[in-house]
Structures are given as structure tokens and as C-alpha cells.
PDB file of C-alpha atoms in Angstrom:
ATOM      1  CA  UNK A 212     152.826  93.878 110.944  1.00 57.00           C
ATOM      2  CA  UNK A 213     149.244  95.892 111.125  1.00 62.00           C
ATOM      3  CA  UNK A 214     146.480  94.578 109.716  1.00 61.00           C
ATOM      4  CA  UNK A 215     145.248  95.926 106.331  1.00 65.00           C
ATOM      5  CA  UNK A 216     142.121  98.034 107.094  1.00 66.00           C
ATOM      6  CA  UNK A 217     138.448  96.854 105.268  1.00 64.00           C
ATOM      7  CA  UNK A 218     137.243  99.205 103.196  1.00 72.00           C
ATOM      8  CA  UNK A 219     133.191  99.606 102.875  1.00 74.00           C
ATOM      9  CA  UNK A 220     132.517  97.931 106.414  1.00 70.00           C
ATOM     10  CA  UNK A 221     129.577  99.472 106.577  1.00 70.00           C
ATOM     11  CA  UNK A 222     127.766  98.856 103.380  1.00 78.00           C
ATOM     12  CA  UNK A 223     128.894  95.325 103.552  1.00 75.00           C
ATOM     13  CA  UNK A 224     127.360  94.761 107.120  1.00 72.00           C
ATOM     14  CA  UNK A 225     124.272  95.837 105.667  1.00 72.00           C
ATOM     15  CA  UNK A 226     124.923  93.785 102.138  1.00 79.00           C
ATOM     16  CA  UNK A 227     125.129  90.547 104.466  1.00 74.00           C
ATOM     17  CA  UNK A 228     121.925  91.050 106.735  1.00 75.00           C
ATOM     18  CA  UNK A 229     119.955  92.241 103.655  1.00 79.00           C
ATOM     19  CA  UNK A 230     121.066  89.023 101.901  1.00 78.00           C
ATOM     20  CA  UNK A 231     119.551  86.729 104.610  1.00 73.00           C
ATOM     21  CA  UNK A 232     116.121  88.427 105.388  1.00 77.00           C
ATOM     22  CA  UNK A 233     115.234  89.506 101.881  1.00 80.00           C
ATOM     23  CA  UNK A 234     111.694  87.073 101.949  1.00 83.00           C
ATOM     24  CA  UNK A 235     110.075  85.723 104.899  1.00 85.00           C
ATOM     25  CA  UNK A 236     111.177  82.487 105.884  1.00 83.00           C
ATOM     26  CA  UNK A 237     109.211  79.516 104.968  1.00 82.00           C
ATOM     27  CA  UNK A 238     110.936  76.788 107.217  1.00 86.00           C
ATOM     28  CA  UNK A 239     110.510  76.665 110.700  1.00 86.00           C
ATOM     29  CA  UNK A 240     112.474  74.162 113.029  1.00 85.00           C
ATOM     30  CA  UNK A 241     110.508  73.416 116.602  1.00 83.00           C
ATOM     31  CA  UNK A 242     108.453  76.360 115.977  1.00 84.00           C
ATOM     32  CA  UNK A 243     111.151  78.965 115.103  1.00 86.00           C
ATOM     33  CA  UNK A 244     113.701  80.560 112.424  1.00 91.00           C
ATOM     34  CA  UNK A 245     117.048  82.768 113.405  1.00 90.00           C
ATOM     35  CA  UNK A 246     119.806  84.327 111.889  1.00 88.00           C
ATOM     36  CA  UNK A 247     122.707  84.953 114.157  1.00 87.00           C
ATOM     37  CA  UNK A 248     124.529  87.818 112.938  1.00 82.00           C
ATOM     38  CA  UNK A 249     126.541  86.978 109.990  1.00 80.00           C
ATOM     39  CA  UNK A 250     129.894  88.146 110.762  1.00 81.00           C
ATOM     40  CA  UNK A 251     132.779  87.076 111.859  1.00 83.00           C
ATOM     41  CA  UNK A 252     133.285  86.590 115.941  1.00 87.00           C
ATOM     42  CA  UNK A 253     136.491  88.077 116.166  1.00 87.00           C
ATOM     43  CA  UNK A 254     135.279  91.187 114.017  1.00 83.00           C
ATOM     44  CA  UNK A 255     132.015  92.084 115.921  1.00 86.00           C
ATOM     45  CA  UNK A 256     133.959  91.287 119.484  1.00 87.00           C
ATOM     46  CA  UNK A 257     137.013  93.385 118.968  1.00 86.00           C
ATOM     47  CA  UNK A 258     138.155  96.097 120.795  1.00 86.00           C
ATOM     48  CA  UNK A 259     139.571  97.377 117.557  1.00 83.00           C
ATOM     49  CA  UNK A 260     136.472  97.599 115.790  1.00 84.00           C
ATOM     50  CA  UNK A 261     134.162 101.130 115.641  1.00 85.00           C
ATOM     51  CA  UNK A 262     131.920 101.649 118.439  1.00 89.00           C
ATOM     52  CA  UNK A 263     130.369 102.999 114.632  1.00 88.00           C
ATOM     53  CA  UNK A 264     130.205  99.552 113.007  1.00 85.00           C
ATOM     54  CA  UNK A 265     129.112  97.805 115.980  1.00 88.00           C
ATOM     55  CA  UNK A 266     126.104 100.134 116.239  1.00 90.00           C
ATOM     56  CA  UNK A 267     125.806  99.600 112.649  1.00 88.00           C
ATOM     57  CA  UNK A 268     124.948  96.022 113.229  1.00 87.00           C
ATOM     58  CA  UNK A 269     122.570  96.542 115.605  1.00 89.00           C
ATOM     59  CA  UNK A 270     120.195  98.537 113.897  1.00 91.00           C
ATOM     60  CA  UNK A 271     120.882  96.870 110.630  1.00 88.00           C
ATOM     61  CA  UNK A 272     119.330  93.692 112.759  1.00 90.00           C
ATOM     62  CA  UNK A 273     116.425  95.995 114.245  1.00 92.00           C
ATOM     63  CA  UNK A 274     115.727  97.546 111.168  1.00 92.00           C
ATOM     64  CA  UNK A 275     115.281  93.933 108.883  1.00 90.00           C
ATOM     65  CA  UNK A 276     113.800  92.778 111.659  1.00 92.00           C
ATOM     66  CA  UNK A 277     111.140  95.835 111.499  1.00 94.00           C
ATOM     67  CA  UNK A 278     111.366  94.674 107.794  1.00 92.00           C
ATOM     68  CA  UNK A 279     109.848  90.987 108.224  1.00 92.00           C
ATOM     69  CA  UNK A 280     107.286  91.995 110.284  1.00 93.00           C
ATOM     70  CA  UNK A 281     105.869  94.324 107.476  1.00 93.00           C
ATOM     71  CA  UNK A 282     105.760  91.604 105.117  1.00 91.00           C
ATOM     72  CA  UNK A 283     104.985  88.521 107.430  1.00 89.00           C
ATOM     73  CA  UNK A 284     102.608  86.454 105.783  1.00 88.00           C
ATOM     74  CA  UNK A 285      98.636  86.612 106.631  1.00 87.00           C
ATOM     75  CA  UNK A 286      97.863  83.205 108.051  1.00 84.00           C
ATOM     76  CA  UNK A 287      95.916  82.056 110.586  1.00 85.00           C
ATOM     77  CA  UNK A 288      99.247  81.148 112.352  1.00 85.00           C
ATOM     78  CA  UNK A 289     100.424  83.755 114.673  1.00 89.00           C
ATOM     79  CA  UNK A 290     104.486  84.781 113.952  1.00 91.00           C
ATOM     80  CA  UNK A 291     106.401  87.030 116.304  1.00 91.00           C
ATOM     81  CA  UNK A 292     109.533  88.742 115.066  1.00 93.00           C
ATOM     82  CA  UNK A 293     111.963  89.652 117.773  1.00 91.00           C
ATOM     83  CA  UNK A 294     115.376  91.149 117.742  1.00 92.00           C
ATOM     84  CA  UNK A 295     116.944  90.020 120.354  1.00 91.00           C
ATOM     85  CA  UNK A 296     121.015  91.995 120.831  1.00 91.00           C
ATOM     86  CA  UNK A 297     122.907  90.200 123.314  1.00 89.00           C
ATOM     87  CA  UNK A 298     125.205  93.840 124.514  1.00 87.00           C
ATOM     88  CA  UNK A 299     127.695  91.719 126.444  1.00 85.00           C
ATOM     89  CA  UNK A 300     128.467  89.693 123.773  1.00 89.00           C
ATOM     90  CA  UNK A 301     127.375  91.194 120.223  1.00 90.00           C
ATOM     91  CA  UNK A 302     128.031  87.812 117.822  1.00 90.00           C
ATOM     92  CA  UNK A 303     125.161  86.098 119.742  1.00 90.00           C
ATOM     93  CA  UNK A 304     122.775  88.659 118.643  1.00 92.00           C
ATOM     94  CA  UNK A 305     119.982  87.689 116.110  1.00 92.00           C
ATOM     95  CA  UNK A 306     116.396  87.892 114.229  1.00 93.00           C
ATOM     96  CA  UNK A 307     113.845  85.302 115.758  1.00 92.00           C
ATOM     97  CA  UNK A 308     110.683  84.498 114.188  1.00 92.00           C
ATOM     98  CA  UNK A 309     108.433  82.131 116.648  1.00 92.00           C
ATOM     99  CA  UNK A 310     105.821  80.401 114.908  1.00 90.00           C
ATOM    100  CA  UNK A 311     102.730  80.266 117.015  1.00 85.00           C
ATOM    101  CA  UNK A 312     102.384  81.318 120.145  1.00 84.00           C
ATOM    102  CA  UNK A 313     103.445  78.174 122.104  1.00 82.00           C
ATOM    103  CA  UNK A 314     107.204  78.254 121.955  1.00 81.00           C
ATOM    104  CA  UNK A 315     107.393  82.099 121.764  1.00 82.00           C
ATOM    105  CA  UNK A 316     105.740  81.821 125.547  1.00 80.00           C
ATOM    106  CA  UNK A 317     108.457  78.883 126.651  1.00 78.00           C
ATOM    107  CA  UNK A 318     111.233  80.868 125.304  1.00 77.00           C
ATOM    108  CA  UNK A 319     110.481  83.556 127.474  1.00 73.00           C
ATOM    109  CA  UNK A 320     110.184  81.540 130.841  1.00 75.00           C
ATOM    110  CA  UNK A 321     114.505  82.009 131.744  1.00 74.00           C
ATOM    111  CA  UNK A 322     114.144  81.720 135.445  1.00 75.00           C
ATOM    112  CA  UNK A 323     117.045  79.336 136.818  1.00 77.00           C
ATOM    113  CA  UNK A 324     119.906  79.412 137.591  1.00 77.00           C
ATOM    114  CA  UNK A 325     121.673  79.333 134.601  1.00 78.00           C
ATOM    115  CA  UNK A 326     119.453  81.689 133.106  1.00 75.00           C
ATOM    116  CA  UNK A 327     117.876  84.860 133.960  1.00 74.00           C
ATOM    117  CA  UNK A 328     116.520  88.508 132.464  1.00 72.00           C
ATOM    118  CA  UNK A 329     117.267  91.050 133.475  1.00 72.00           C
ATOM    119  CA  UNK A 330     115.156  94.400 133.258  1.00 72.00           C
ATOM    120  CA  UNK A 331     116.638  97.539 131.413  1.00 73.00           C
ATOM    121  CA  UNK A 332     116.037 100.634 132.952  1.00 77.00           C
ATOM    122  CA  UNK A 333     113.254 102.855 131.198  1.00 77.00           C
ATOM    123  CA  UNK A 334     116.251 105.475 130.761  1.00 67.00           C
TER     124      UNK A 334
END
């Protein structure tokens, strides 16, 4: 049996990131805030769903995150907003607001052998 198609994908994607970035967050745990993407794993992963919708997602998450930086507070403390879209694996993408400079620099520092960045091409 096929699976009943969801109607207003897209203005729901948006709906749910909107929801979760509407004020600038206020509580910090070891020096940062994120919001994964909030949808389902299976939906964001599958084959099955629109190149469209998955796009969708991805600049919905650029966009708010373009969003808190425009009303970050004015503090002495510094706050860096980053999107950070994980291609291979789209669920894992998410909004992360460092507090300070201090873990913002650690996160950064990936080179082991479990981890590692990895340059895109200026094309």
C-alpha cells in the first residue's frame, strides 16, 4: 500500500524552524545552544523525498540562522551563529550559537582521526 502524500511540506518545514528560533536563546550549556533540524530522520534522509524540500531545509536553517544574528543581543559577550549542514547526512544539520570565543575556537580544532574538515572547493 503507498504512502499517503503530506500536503504543505513546505510551509510546515518552515512553520517548525520558525517555531524554534523565534527569540534568541537565553540558555547556554558549556558555552553553546543548537537546534538540530526538527524533522523526522527518515523524512529528511529519504530517497523519496524532493531534492525541493530538502533544499528547503537548508536555507530555511541558513536563513533563521541569518535571522539570530540580526537580533543577537549587545553584550559584552561575544556570540557566533553558525549554520553548520552536514550534506552527507542532512538530519545532523543545525543552528549553533557559541557563547564566547573559547569553545567556538575548540570546536573548530577536528584534526584526528576520527574527525576531520574537509575544504569545499571555491566553485
Amino acid at each position: 500500500m503507498r504512502e499517503k502524500r503530506v500536503r504543505g511540506m513546505k510551509r510546515k518545514t518552515n512553520k517548525l524552524i520558525e517555531a524554534h528560533t523565534v527569540e534568541f536563546p537565553v540558555e547556554f550549556y558549556n558555552g553553546y545552544w543548537h537546534l538540530h533540524l526538527p524533522i523526522a530522520q527518515e523524512f529528511i534522509n529519504s530517497t523519496k523525498t524532493p531534492m525541493k524540500i530538502k533544499r528547503l531545509c537548508m536555507q530555511t536553517l541558513i536563513d533563521r540562522a541569518k535571522y539570530l544574528i540580526q537580533i543577537k543581543p549587545n553584550e559584552k559577550e561575544t556570540y557566533r551563529v553558525v549554520a553548520a549542514i552536514n550534506l552527507a547526512n542532512l538530519w545532523n544539520s543545525q543552528i549553533i550559537i557559541f557563547k564566547g570565543d573559547t569553545y567556538f575556537k575548540d570546536f573548530f580544532c577536528r584534526d584526528d582521526e576520527y574527525q576531520k574538515w574537509l575544504r569545499l572547493s571555491s566553485d
